[in-house]
Amino acid sequence: FDCSGLALYAWAQQGVYLPHYSGYQYNYSTKVSKNNLQPGDLVFYAYNTSNPATIHHVAIYMGNGQMVEAPQSGSVVKISPMRWSGYIGATRPGV
């Protein structure tokens, strides 16, 4: 998986369609504030956190300060500590 492919696959298991690009996924779903994150929400990372056009990564928030991600194409899907550096926002698909 690449990062957006993992998000797409995970949400497809719940019958929710997502496009296969992290920038499109960010614009496709309902925005969620950092204080209202729930497991399953998509968390996005950008080179410039004031410009959504620079989004380059998406992960799935798990709760308890953790997320599941595919760091890059060809890497292993893994659980990582939630990162706030480069965080631009979150969405809740299917809402």
GROMACS .gro file of N, CA, C and O in nm:
model
  380
    1PHE      N    1   0.083  -0.120   0.000
    1PHE     CA    2   0.000   0.000   0.000
    1PHE      C    3   0.087   0.125   0.000
    1PHE      O    4   0.192   0.128   0.065
    2ASP      N    5   0.040   0.229  -0.066
    2ASP     CA    6   0.088   0.362  -0.038
    2ASP      C    7  -0.011   0.422   0.062
    2ASP      O    8  -0.112   0.359   0.097
    3CYS      N    9   0.017   0.542   0.111
    3CYS     CA   10  -0.064   0.596   0.220
    3CYS      C   11  -0.211   0.616   0.181
    3CYS      O   12  -0.302   0.575   0.255
    4SER      N   13  -0.236   0.674   0.065
    4SER     CA   14  -0.376   0.698   0.027
    4SER      C   15  -0.446   0.568  -0.012
    4SER      O   16  -0.567   0.555   0.008
    5GLY      N   17  -0.370   0.471  -0.063
    5GLY     CA   18  -0.428   0.340  -0.093
    5GLY      C   19  -0.472   0.267   0.032
    5GLY      O   20  -0.575   0.199   0.032
    6LEU      N   21  -0.396   0.281   0.140
    6LEU     CA   22  -0.435   0.220   0.268
    6LEU      C   23  -0.564   0.283   0.318
    6LEU      O   24  -0.657   0.211   0.359
    7ALA      N   25  -0.573   0.415   0.314
    7ALA     CA   26  -0.695   0.484   0.360
    7ALA      C   27  -0.815   0.443   0.274
    7ALA      O   28  -0.923   0.412   0.326
    8LEU      N   29  -0.795   0.440   0.143
    8LEU     CA   30  -0.900   0.401   0.050
    8LEU      C   31  -0.948   0.259   0.080
    8LEU      O   32  -1.067   0.234   0.090
    9TYR      N   33  -0.854   0.167   0.097
    9TYR     CA   34  -0.887   0.027   0.123
    9TYR      C   35  -0.961   0.011   0.256
    9TYR      O   36  -1.063  -0.059   0.264
   10ALA      N   37  -0.909   0.075   0.360
   10ALA     CA   38  -0.971   0.061   0.493
   10ALA      C   39  -1.115   0.111   0.492
   10ALA      O   40  -1.206   0.044   0.542
   11TRP      N   41  -1.139   0.226   0.434
   11TRP     CA   42  -1.275   0.282   0.432
   11TRP      C   43  -1.366   0.207   0.334
   11TRP      O   44  -1.487   0.199   0.356
   12ALA      N   45  -1.311   0.148   0.230
   12ALA     CA   46  -1.392   0.069   0.137
   12ALA      C   47  -1.453  -0.052   0.209
   12ALA      O   48  -1.562  -0.097   0.173
   13GLN      N   49  -1.383  -0.102   0.312
   13GLN     CA   50  -1.436  -0.216   0.389
   13GLN      C   51  -1.566  -0.176   0.461
   13GLN      O   52  -1.644  -0.263   0.500
   14GLN      N   53  -1.587  -0.046   0.478
   14GLN     CA   54  -1.709   0.006   0.541
   14GLN      C   55  -1.807   0.061   0.437
   14GLN      O   56  -1.905   0.126   0.473
   15GLY      N   57  -1.777   0.039   0.310
   15GLY     CA   58  -1.865   0.084   0.204
   15GLY      C   59  -1.852   0.231   0.169
   15GLY      O   60  -1.940   0.288   0.106
   16VAL      N   61  -1.742   0.294   0.210
   16VAL     CA   62  -1.721   0.437   0.184
   16VAL      C   63  -1.617   0.452   0.074
   16VAL      O   64  -1.506   0.400   0.085
   17TYR      N   65  -1.654   0.524  -0.032
   17TYR     CA   66  -1.563   0.549  -0.142
   17TYR      C   67  -1.471   0.666  -0.109
   17TYR      O   68  -1.515   0.769  -0.058
   18LEU      N   69  -1.343   0.652  -0.138
   18LEU     CA   70  -1.246   0.762  -0.130
   18LEU      C   71  -1.163   0.763  -0.258
   18LEU      O   72  -1.131   0.657  -0.312
   19PRO      N   73  -1.126   0.881  -0.306
   19PRO     CA   74  -1.036   0.886  -0.421
   19PRO      C   75  -0.896   0.839  -0.381
   19PRO      O   76  -0.862   0.838  -0.263
   20HIS      N   77  -0.814   0.803  -0.478
   20HIS     CA   78  -0.681   0.749  -0.449
   20HIS      C   79  -0.573   0.857  -0.464
   20HIS      O   80  -0.486   0.849  -0.550
   21TYR      N   81  -0.580   0.957  -0.381
   21TYR     CA   82  -0.476   1.060  -0.369
   21TYR      C   83  -0.504   1.137  -0.241
   21TYR      O   84  -0.618   1.180  -0.218
   22SER      N   85  -0.404   1.152  -0.156
   22SER     CA   86  -0.425   1.211  -0.024
   22SER      C   87  -0.484   1.352  -0.031
   22SER      O   88  -0.571   1.387   0.049
   23GLY      N   89  -0.442   1.432  -0.126
   23GLY     CA   90  -0.497   1.567  -0.139
   23GLY      C   91  -0.646   1.565  -0.170
   23GLY      O   92  -0.723   1.643  -0.116
   24TYR      N   93  -0.686   1.473  -0.259
   24TYR     CA   94  -0.829   1.460  -0.291
   24TYR      C   95  -0.906   1.407  -0.171
   24TYR      O   96  -1.019   1.448  -0.145
   25GLN      N   97  -0.847   1.313  -0.097
   25GLN     CA   98  -0.913   1.258   0.021
   25GLN      C   99  -0.939   1.368   0.124
   25GLN      O  100  -1.044   1.370   0.188
   26TYR      N  101  -0.845   1.459   0.138
   26TYR     CA  102  -0.862   1.571   0.233
   26TYR      C  103  -0.981   1.657   0.194
   26TYR      O  104  -1.058   1.700   0.280
   27ASN      N  105  -0.998   1.681   0.066
   27ASN     CA  106  -1.107   1.767   0.020
   27ASN      C  107  -1.239   1.693   0.007
   27ASN      O  108  -1.343   1.757  -0.006
   28TYR      N  109  -1.238   1.561   0.014
   28TYR     CA  110  -1.356   1.478  -0.012
   28TYR      C  111  -1.445   1.459   0.110
   28TYR      O  112  -1.564   1.438   0.096
   29SER      N  113  -1.387   1.467   0.230
   29SER     CA  114  -1.461   1.428   0.350
   29SER      C  115  -1.477   1.546   0.447
   29SER      O  116  -1.412   1.649   0.434
   30THR      N  117  -1.562   1.526   0.547
   30THR     CA  118  -1.591   1.626   0.648
   30THR      C  119  -1.469   1.653   0.736
   30THR      O  120  -1.408   1.558   0.788
   31LYS      N  121  -1.433   1.778   0.752
   31LYS     CA  122  -1.318   1.816   0.837
   31LYS      C  123  -1.352   1.793   0.984
   31LYS      O  124  -1.466   1.809   1.026
   32VAL      N  125  -1.250   1.755   1.060
   32VAL     CA  126  -1.264   1.728   1.203
   32VAL      C  127  -1.153   1.804   1.275
   32VAL      O  128  -1.037   1.801   1.231
   33SER      N  129  -1.186   1.870   1.386
   33SER     CA  130  -1.084   1.941   1.462
   33SER      C  131  -0.994   1.843   1.537
   33SER      O  132  -1.034   1.730   1.567
   34LYS      N  133  -0.876   1.887   1.567
   34LYS     CA  134  -0.779   1.804   1.641
   34LYS      C  135  -0.837   1.755   1.773
   34LYS      O  136  -0.813   1.642   1.815
   35ASN      N  137  -0.918   1.838   1.837
   35ASN     CA  138  -0.977   1.803   1.967
   35ASN      C  139  -1.089   1.700   1.955
   35ASN      O  140  -1.132   1.645   2.056
   36ASN      N  141  -1.140   1.677   1.834
   36ASN     CA  142  -1.251   1.584   1.816
   36ASN      C  143  -1.212   1.458   1.739
   36ASN      O  144  -1.299   1.388   1.689
   37LEU      N  145  -1.083   1.430   1.729
   37LEU     CA  146  -1.039   1.310   1.657
   37LEU      C  147  -1.096   1.183   1.719
   37LEU      O  148  -1.101   1.170   1.841
   38GLN      N  149  -1.139   1.093   1.633
   38GLN     CA  150  -1.189   0.962   1.674
   38GLN      C  151  -1.117   0.855   1.592
   38GLN      O  152  -1.073   0.881   1.480
   39PRO      N  153  -1.106   0.733   1.647
   39PRO     CA  154  -1.046   0.625   1.570
   39PRO      C  155  -1.114   0.611   1.433
   39PRO      O  156  -1.236   0.617   1.423
   40GLY      N  157  -1.032   0.597   1.331
   40GLY     CA  158  -1.082   0.585   1.195
   40GLY      C  159  -1.071   0.714   1.115
   40GLY      O  160  -1.076   0.711   0.992
   41ASP      N  161  -1.059   0.827   1.185
   41ASP     CA  162  -1.042   0.954   1.114
   41ASP      C  163  -0.912   0.952   1.036
   41ASP      O  164  -0.814   0.888   1.077
   42LEU      N  165  -0.911   1.021   0.924
   42LEU     CA  166  -0.790   1.034   0.844
   42LEU      C  167  -0.715   1.159   0.888
   42LEU      O  168  -0.776   1.265   0.902
   43VAL      N  169  -0.586   1.146   0.910
   43VAL     CA  170  -0.502   1.259   0.949
   43VAL      C  171  -0.404   1.287   0.835
   43VAL      O  172  -0.346   1.196   0.778
   44PHE      N  173  -0.387   1.416   0.804
   44PHE     CA  174  -0.313   1.457   0.686
   44PHE      C  175  -0.192   1.541   0.723
   44PHE      O  176  -0.194   1.617   0.819
   45TYR      N  177  -0.089   1.528   0.639
   45TYR     CA  178   0.038   1.597   0.660
   45TYR      C  179   0.076   1.672   0.533
   45TYR      O  180   0.057   1.621   0.423
   46ALA      N  181   0.130   1.794   0.552
   46ALA     CA  182   0.165   1.879   0.439
   46ALA      C  183   0.303   1.939   0.459
   46ALA      O  184   0.350   1.955   0.572
   47TYR      N  185   0.367   1.975   0.348
   47TYR     CA  186   0.495   2.044   0.354
   47TYR      C  187   0.476   2.185   0.408
   47TYR      O  188   0.560   2.237   0.481
   48ASN      N  189   0.363   2.248   0.372
   48ASN     CA  190   0.328   2.381   0.420
   48ASN      C  191   0.191   2.369   0.485
   48ASN      O  192   0.091   2.353   0.415
   49THR      N  193   0.184   2.375   0.617
   49THR     CA  194   0.060   2.348   0.688
   49THR      C  195  -0.047   2.456   0.672
   49THR      O  196  -0.157   2.441   0.723
   50SER      N  197  -0.017   2.561   0.600
   50SER     CA  198  -0.121   2.660   0.568
   50SER      C  199  -0.168   2.645   0.423
   50SER      O  200  -0.251   2.722   0.377
   51ASN      N  201  -0.119   2.541   0.353
   51ASN     CA  202  -0.154   2.522   0.212
   51ASN      C  203  -0.190   2.376   0.185
   51ASN      O  204  -0.101   2.292   0.167
   52PRO      N  205  -0.321   2.343   0.177
   52PRO     CA  206  -0.362   2.204   0.151
   52PRO      C  207  -0.308   2.147   0.020
   52PRO      O  208  -0.300   2.026   0.005
   53ALA      N  209  -0.268   2.232  -0.073
   53ALA     CA  210  -0.213   2.183  -0.199
   53ALA      C  211  -0.079   2.111  -0.179
   53ALA      O  212  -0.033   2.040  -0.268
   54THR      N  213  -0.019   2.126  -0.060
   54THR     CA  214   0.110   2.061  -0.032
   54THR      C  215   0.096   1.933   0.049
   54THR      O  216   0.196   1.879   0.097
   55ILE      N  217  -0.027   1.882   0.064
   55ILE     CA  218  -0.048   1.755   0.136
   55ILE      C  219   0.029   1.644   0.066
   55ILE      O  220   0.022   1.630  -0.056
   56HIS      N  221   0.101   1.566   0.146
   56HIS     CA  222   0.183   1.458   0.089
   56HIS      C  223   0.164   1.324   0.161
   56HIS      O  224   0.220   1.224   0.118
   57HIS      N  225   0.086   1.322   0.271
   57HIS     CA  226   0.073   1.197   0.346
   57HIS      C  227  -0.061   1.194   0.419
   57HIS      O  228  -0.110   1.297   0.464
   58VAL      N  229  -0.116   1.075   0.430
   58VAL     CA  230  -0.238   1.052   0.507
   58VAL      C  231  -0.217   0.925   0.590
   58VAL      O  232  -0.150   0.831   0.546
   59ALA      N  233  -0.272   0.926   0.711
   59ALA     CA  234  -0.269   0.809   0.800
   59ALA      C  235  -0.406   0.795   0.864
   59ALA      O  236  -0.490   0.885   0.852
   60ILE      N  237  -0.428   0.685   0.932
   60ILE     CA  238  -0.556   0.659   0.998
   60ILE      C  239  -0.535   0.668   1.149
   60ILE      O  240  -0.454   0.594   1.206
   61TYR      N  241  -0.608   0.760   1.212
   61TYR     CA  242  -0.596   0.779   1.356
   61TYR      C  243  -0.655   0.657   1.428
   61TYR      O  244  -0.762   0.609   1.393
   62MET      N  245  -0.582   0.608   1.529
   62MET     CA  246  -0.627   0.490   1.603
   62MET      C  247  -0.676   0.524   1.743
   62MET      O  248  -0.736   0.441   1.809
   63GLY      N  249  -0.645   0.645   1.792
   63GLY     CA  250  -0.673   0.680   1.930
   63GLY      C  251  -0.551   0.652   2.015
   63GLY      O  252  -0.452   0.591   1.969
   64ASN      N  253  -0.554   0.696   2.138
   64ASN     CA  254  -0.444   0.672   2.232
   64ASN      C  255  -0.308   0.715   2.177
   64ASN      O  256  -0.206   0.649   2.200
   65GLY      N  257  -0.308   0.825   2.099
   65GLY     CA  258  -0.181   0.877   2.049
   65GLY      C  259  -0.115   0.792   1.942
   65GLY      O  260   0.005   0.802   1.922
   66GLN      N  261  -0.195   0.709   1.871
   66GLN     CA  262  -0.137   0.623   1.769
   66GLN      C  263  -0.212   0.637   1.636
   66GLN      O  264  -0.328   0.676   1.632
   67MET      N  265  -0.141   0.603   1.530
   67MET     CA  266  -0.201   0.600   1.396
   67MET      C  267  -0.145   0.481   1.321
   67MET      O  268  -0.039   0.428   1.356
   68VAL      N  269  -0.216   0.438   1.219
   68VAL     CA  270  -0.167   0.332   1.132
   68VAL      C  271  -0.138   0.399   0.998
   68VAL      O  272  -0.216   0.483   0.951
   69GLU      N  273  -0.024   0.362   0.940
   69GLU     CA  274   0.017   0.428   0.817
   69GLU      C  275   0.096   0.334   0.728
   69GLU      O  276   0.152   0.235   0.773
   70ALA      N  277   0.098   0.370   0.602
   70ALA     CA  278   0.187   0.310   0.504
   70ALA      C  279   0.285   0.422   0.469
   70ALA      O  280   0.249   0.515   0.397
   71PRO      N  281   0.404   0.418   0.527
   71PRO     CA  282   0.495   0.532   0.513
   71PRO      C  283   0.527   0.571   0.370
   71PRO      O  284   0.536   0.687   0.337
   72GLN      N  285   0.544   0.474   0.281
   72GLN     CA  286   0.566   0.501   0.139
   72GLN      C  287   0.539   0.372   0.064
   72GLN      O  288   0.540   0.265   0.122
   73SER      N  289   0.519   0.385  -0.063
   73SER     CA  290   0.492   0.268  -0.145
   73SER      C  291   0.605   0.167  -0.130
   73SER      O  292   0.722   0.203  -0.136
   74GLY      N  293   0.570   0.042  -0.103
   74GLY     CA  294   0.670  -0.062  -0.086
   74GLY      C  295   0.710  -0.085   0.058
   74GLY      O  296   0.773  -0.186   0.089
   75SER      N  297   0.676   0.006   0.148
   75SER     CA  298   0.707  -0.012   0.290
   75SER      C  299   0.597  -0.093   0.357
   75SER      O  300   0.491  -0.115   0.301
   76VAL      N  301   0.622  -0.132   0.480
   76VAL     CA  302   0.528  -0.212   0.556
   76VAL      C  303   0.427  -0.122   0.627
   76VAL      O  304   0.464  -0.018   0.683
   77VAL      N  305   0.300  -0.159   0.624
   77VAL     CA  306   0.199  -0.088   0.700
   77VAL      C  307   0.233  -0.107   0.847
   77VAL      O  308   0.264  -0.218   0.891
   78LYS      N  309   0.229   0.003   0.924
   78LYS     CA  310   0.270  -0.007   1.064
   78LYS      C  311   0.193   0.089   1.152
   78LYS      O  312   0.135   0.186   1.103
   79ILE      N  313   0.195   0.060   1.281
   79ILE     CA  314   0.139   0.149   1.382
   79ILE      C  315   0.252   0.241   1.427
   79ILE      O  316   0.363   0.195   1.456
   80SER      N  317   0.224   0.371   1.429
   80SER     CA  318   0.323   0.472   1.466
   80SER      C  319   0.264   0.565   1.570
   80SER      O  320   0.141   0.580   1.578
   81PRO      N  321   0.349   0.631   1.648
   81PRO     CA  322   0.298   0.736   1.736
   81PRO      C  323   0.240   0.848   1.649
   81PRO      O  324   0.290   0.877   1.541
   82MET      N  325   0.132   0.910   1.698
   82MET     CA  326   0.072   1.023   1.626
   82MET      C  327   0.175   1.134   1.617
   82MET      O  328   0.239   1.168   1.715
   83ARG      N  329   0.193   1.188   1.495
   83ARG     CA  330   0.286   1.299   1.473
   83ARG      C  331   0.208   1.427   1.454
   83ARG      O  332   0.109   1.428   1.381
   84TRP      N  333   0.256   1.533   1.515
   84TRP     CA  334   0.191   1.663   1.498
   84TRP      C  335   0.272   1.754   1.406
   84TRP      O  336   0.220   1.852   1.354
   85SER      N  337   0.400   1.722   1.386
   85SER     CA  338   0.482   1.801   1.295
   85SER      C  339   0.432   1.780   1.152
   85SER      O  340   0.420   1.666   1.106
   86GLY      N  341   0.398   1.886   1.083
   86GLY     CA  342   0.347   1.876   0.948
   86GLY      C  343   0.199   1.847   0.938
   86GLY      O  344   0.142   1.842   0.829
   87TYR      N  345   0.132   1.829   1.054
   87TYR     CA  346  -0.012   1.800   1.056
   87TYR      C  347  -0.089   1.920   1.002
   87TYR      O  348  -0.068   2.033   1.047
   88ILE      N  349  -0.175   1.897   0.906
   88ILE     CA  350  -0.256   2.005   0.850
   88ILE      C  351  -0.404   1.992   0.884
   88ILE      O  352  -0.477   2.088   0.881
   89GLY      N  353  -0.449   1.871   0.919
   89GLY     CA  354  -0.589   1.854   0.954
   89GLY      C  355  -0.633   1.709   0.944
   89GLY      O  356  -0.554   1.620   0.916
   90ALA      N  357  -0.762   1.691   0.971
   90ALA     CA  358  -0.820   1.556   0.972
   90ALA      C  359  -0.959   1.559   0.910
   90ALA      O  360  -1.025   1.664   0.908
   91THR      N  361  -1.000   1.444   0.862
   91THR     CA  362  -1.135   1.430   0.807
   91THR      C  363  -1.199   1.302   0.860
   91THR      O  364  -1.131   1.212   0.908
   92ARG      N  365  -1.331   1.299   0.851
   92ARG     CA  366  -1.407   1.181   0.890
   92ARG      C  367  -1.488   1.134   0.770
   92ARG      O  368  -1.595   1.188   0.741
   93PRO      N  369  -1.439   1.036   0.697
   93PRO     CA  370  -1.513   0.987   0.579
   93PRO      C  371  -1.648   0.927   0.619
   93PRO      O  372  -1.668   0.880   0.732
   94GLY      N  373  -1.741   0.930   0.525
   94GLY     CA  374  -1.870   0.867   0.545
   94GLY      C  375  -1.967   0.949   0.627
   94GLY      O  376  -2.077   0.902   0.657
   95VAL      N  377  -1.931   1.071   0.662
   95VAL     CA  378  -2.022   1.157   0.742
   95VAL      C  379  -2.087   1.259   0.652
   95VAL      O  380  -2.026   1.314   0.564
   0.00000   0.00000   0.00000
